[in-house]
mmCIF file of C-alpha atoms in Angstrom:
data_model
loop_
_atom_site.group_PDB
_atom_site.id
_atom_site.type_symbol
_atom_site.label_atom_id
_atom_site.label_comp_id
_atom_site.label_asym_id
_atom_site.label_seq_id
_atom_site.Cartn_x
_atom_site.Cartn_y
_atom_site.Cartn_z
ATOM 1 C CA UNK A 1 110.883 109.981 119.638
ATOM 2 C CA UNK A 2 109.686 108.313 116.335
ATOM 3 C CA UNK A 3 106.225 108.635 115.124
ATOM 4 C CA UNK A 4 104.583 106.892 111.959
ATOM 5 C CA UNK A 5 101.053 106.672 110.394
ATOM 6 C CA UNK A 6 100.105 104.662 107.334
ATOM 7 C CA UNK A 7 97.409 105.680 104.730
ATOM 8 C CA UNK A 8 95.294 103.504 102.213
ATOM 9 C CA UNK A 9 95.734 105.690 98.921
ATOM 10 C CA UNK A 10 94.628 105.720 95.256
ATOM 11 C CA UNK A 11 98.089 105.090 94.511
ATOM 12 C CA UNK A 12 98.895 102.320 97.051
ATOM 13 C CA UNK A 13 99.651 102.280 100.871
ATOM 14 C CA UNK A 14 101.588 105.418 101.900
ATOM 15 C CA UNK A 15 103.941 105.288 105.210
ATOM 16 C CA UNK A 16 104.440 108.811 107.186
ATOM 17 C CA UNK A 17 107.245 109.061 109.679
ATOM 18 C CA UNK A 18 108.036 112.247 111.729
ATOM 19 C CA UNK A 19 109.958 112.876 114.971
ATOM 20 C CA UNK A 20 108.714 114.921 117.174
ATOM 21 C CA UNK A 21 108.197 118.579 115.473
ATOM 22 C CA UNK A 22 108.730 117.385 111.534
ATOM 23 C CA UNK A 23 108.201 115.045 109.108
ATOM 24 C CA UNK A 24 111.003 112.871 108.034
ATOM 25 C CA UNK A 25 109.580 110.854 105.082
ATOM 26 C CA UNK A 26 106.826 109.939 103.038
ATOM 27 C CA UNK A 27 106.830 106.638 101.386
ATOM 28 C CA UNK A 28 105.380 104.129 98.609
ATOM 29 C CA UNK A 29 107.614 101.696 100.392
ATOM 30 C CA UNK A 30 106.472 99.453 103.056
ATOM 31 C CA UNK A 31 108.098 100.301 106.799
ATOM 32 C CA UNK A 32 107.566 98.127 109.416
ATOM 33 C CA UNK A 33 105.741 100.746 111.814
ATOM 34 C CA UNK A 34 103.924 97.892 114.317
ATOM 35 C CA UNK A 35 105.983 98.829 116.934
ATOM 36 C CA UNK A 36 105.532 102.458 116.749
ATOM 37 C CA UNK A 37 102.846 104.628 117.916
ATOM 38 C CA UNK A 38 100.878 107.755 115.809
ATOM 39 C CA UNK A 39 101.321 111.431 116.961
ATOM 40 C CA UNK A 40 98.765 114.346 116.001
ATOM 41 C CA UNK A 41 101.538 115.503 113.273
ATOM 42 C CA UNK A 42 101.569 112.005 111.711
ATOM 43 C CA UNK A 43 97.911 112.437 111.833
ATOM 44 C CA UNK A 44 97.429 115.607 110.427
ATOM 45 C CA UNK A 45 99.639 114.869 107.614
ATOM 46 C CA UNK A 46 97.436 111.430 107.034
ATOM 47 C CA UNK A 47 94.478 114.123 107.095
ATOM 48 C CA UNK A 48 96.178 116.378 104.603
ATOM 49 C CA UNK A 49 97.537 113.901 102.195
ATOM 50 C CA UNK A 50 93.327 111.896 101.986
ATOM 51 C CA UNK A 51 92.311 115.868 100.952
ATOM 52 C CA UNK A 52 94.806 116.257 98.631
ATOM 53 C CA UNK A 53 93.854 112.679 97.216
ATOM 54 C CA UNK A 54 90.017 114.011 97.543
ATOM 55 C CA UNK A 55 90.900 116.705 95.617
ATOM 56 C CA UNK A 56 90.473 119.251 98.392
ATOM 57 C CA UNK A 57 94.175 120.021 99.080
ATOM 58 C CA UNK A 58 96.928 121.609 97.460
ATOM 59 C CA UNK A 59 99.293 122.959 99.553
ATOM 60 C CA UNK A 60 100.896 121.184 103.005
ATOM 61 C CA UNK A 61 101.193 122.729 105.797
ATOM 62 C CA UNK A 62 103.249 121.176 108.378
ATOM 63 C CA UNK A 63 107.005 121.023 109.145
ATOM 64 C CA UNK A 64 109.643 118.875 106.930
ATOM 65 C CA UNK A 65 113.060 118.008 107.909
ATOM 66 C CA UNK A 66 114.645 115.356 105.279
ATOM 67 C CA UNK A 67 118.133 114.167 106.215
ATOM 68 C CA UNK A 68 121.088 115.539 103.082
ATOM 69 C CA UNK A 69 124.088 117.961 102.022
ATOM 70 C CA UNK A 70 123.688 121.308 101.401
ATOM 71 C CA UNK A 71 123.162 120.614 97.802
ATOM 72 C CA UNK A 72 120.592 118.321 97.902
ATOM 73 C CA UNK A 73 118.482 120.687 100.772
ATOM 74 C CA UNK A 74 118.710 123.117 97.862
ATOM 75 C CA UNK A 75 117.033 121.404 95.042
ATOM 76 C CA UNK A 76 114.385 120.052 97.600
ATOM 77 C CA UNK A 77 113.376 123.554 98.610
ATOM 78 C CA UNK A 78 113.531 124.699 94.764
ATOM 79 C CA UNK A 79 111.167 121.948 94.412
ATOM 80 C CA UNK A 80 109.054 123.701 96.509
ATOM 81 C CA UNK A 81 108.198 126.001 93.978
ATOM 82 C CA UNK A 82 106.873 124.217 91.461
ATOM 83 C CA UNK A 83 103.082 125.309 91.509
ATOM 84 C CA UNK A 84 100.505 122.227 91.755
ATOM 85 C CA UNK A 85 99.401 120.962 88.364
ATOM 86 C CA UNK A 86 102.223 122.512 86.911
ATOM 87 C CA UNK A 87 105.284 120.545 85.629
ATOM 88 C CA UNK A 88 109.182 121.617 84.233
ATOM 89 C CA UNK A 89 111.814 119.858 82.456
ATOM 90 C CA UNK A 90 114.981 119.319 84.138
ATOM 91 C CA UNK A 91 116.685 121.452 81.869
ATOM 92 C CA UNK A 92 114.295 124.220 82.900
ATOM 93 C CA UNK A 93 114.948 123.220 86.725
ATOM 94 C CA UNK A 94 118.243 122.940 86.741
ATOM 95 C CA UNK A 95 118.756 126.454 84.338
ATOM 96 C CA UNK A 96 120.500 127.940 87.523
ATOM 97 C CA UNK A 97 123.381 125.035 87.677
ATOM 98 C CA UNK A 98 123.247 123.949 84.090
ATOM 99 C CA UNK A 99 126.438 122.023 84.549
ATOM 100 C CA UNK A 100 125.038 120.155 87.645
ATOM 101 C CA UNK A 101 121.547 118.228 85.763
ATOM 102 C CA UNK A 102 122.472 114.906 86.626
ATOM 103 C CA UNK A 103 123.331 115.788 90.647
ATOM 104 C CA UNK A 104 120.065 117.822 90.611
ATOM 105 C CA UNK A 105 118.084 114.599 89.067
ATOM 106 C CA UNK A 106 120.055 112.739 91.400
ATOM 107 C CA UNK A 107 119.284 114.895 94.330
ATOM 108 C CA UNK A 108 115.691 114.751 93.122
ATOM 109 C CA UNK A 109 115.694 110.977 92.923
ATOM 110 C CA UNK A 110 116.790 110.951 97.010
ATOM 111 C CA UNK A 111 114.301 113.166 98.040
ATOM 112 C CA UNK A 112 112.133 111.006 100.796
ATOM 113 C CA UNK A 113 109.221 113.032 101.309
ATOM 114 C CA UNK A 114 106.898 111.876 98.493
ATOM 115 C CA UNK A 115 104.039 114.318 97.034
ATOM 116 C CA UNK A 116 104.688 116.970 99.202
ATOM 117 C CA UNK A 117 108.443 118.112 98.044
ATOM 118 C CA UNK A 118 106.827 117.064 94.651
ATOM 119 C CA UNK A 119 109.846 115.722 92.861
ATOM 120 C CA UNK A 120 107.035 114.119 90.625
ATOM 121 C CA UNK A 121 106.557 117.283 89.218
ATOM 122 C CA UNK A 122 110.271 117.230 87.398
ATOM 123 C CA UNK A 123 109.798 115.468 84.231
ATOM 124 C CA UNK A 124 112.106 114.888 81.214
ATOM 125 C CA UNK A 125 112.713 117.026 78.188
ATOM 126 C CA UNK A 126 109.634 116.741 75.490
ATOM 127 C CA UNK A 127 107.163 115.998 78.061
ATOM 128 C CA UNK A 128 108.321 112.710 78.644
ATOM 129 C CA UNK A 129 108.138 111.078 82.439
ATOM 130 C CA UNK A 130 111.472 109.832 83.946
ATOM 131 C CA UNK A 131 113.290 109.126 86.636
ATOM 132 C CA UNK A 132 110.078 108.213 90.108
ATOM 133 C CA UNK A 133 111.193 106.233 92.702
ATOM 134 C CA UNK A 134 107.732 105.456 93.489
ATOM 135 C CA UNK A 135 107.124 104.595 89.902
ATOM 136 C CA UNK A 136 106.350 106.118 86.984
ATOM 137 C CA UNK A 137 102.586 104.539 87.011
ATOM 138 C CA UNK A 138 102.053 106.829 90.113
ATOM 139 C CA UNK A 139 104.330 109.824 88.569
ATOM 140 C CA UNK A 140 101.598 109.667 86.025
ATOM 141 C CA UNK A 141 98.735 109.312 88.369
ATOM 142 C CA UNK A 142 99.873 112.381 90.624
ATOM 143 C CA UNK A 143 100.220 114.205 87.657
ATOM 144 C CA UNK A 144 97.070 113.486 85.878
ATOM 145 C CA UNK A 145 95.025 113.962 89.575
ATOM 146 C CA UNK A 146 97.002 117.940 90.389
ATOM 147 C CA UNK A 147 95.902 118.890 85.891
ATOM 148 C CA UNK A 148 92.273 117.496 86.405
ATOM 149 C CA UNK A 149 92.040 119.156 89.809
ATOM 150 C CA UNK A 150 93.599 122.687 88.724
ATOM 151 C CA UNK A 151 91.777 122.001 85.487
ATOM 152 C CA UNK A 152 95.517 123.224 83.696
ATOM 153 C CA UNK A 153 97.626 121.792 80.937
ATOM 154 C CA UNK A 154 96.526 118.599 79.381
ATOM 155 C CA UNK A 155 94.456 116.131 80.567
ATOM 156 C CA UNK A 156 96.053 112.938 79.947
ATOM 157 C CA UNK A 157 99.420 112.396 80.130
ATOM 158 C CA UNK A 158 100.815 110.449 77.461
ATOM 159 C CA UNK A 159 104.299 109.051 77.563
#
């Protein structure tokens, strides 16, 4: 069965949609979710992602299951392990398939499950932000929130 909850955020409306033991996505988009009903997962992750806008949260802690090759499932778990208020390059990222940057971006650019596989935290060479499907307006905003939270790196992105 299909689940979905839907957030008011700093950054704009977020949609959560999970099955029955994971979450599937995380969105800036709009989903039409009327029709279909909340489950405590959705919940909790609605919970989870208002801390994490409050400041309180930086790590998740519920399943993920996002629909991709093999390929792709790798670079979303290596995103994983980008520590909060932290960012690399995609140079940097991608140092263990050098030849492969524009698949990993690419894989990077699919990823569906917004803040938590934080793809946001990938930015271009020099410092500079590319490449958010959500925007980079909220790139910047995610980034700026996780610094002034962690109280790391700079304080203001500029770009």
């Amino acid at each position: 069965m299909n689940y979905a909850s839907a957030i008011e955020s700093p950054i704009g409306k977020i949609t959560i949609l999970a099955e029955d033991d994971f979450v599937t996505e995380i969105t800036f988009s709009e989903k039409a979710i009327d029709e279909i009903e909340e489950s405590a997962l959705t919940k909790k992750v609605a919970a989870q992602l208002a801390a994490y806008f409050k400041g309180e949260l930086k790590n998740f802690d519920f399943p993920i299951k996002q629909k991709g090759t093999e390929f792709q499932q790798e670079v979303w778990l290596n995103l994983l392990s980008i520590p909060y208020g932290e960012t690399t390059s995609y140079a940097k990222f991608s140092a263990h398939h050098p030849l492969a940057i524009r698949a990993i971006a690419a894989a990077n650019g699919k990823n569906n499950i917004a803040i938590v596989v934080p793809c946001h935290r990938v930015i271009g060479s020099g410092g500079k932000l590319v490449g958010y499907a959500g925007g980079l307006w909220r790139k910047q905003w995610l980034l700026q929130h996780e610094r002034e939270v962690s109280q790391t790196g700079q304080t203001e992105i500029k770009f």
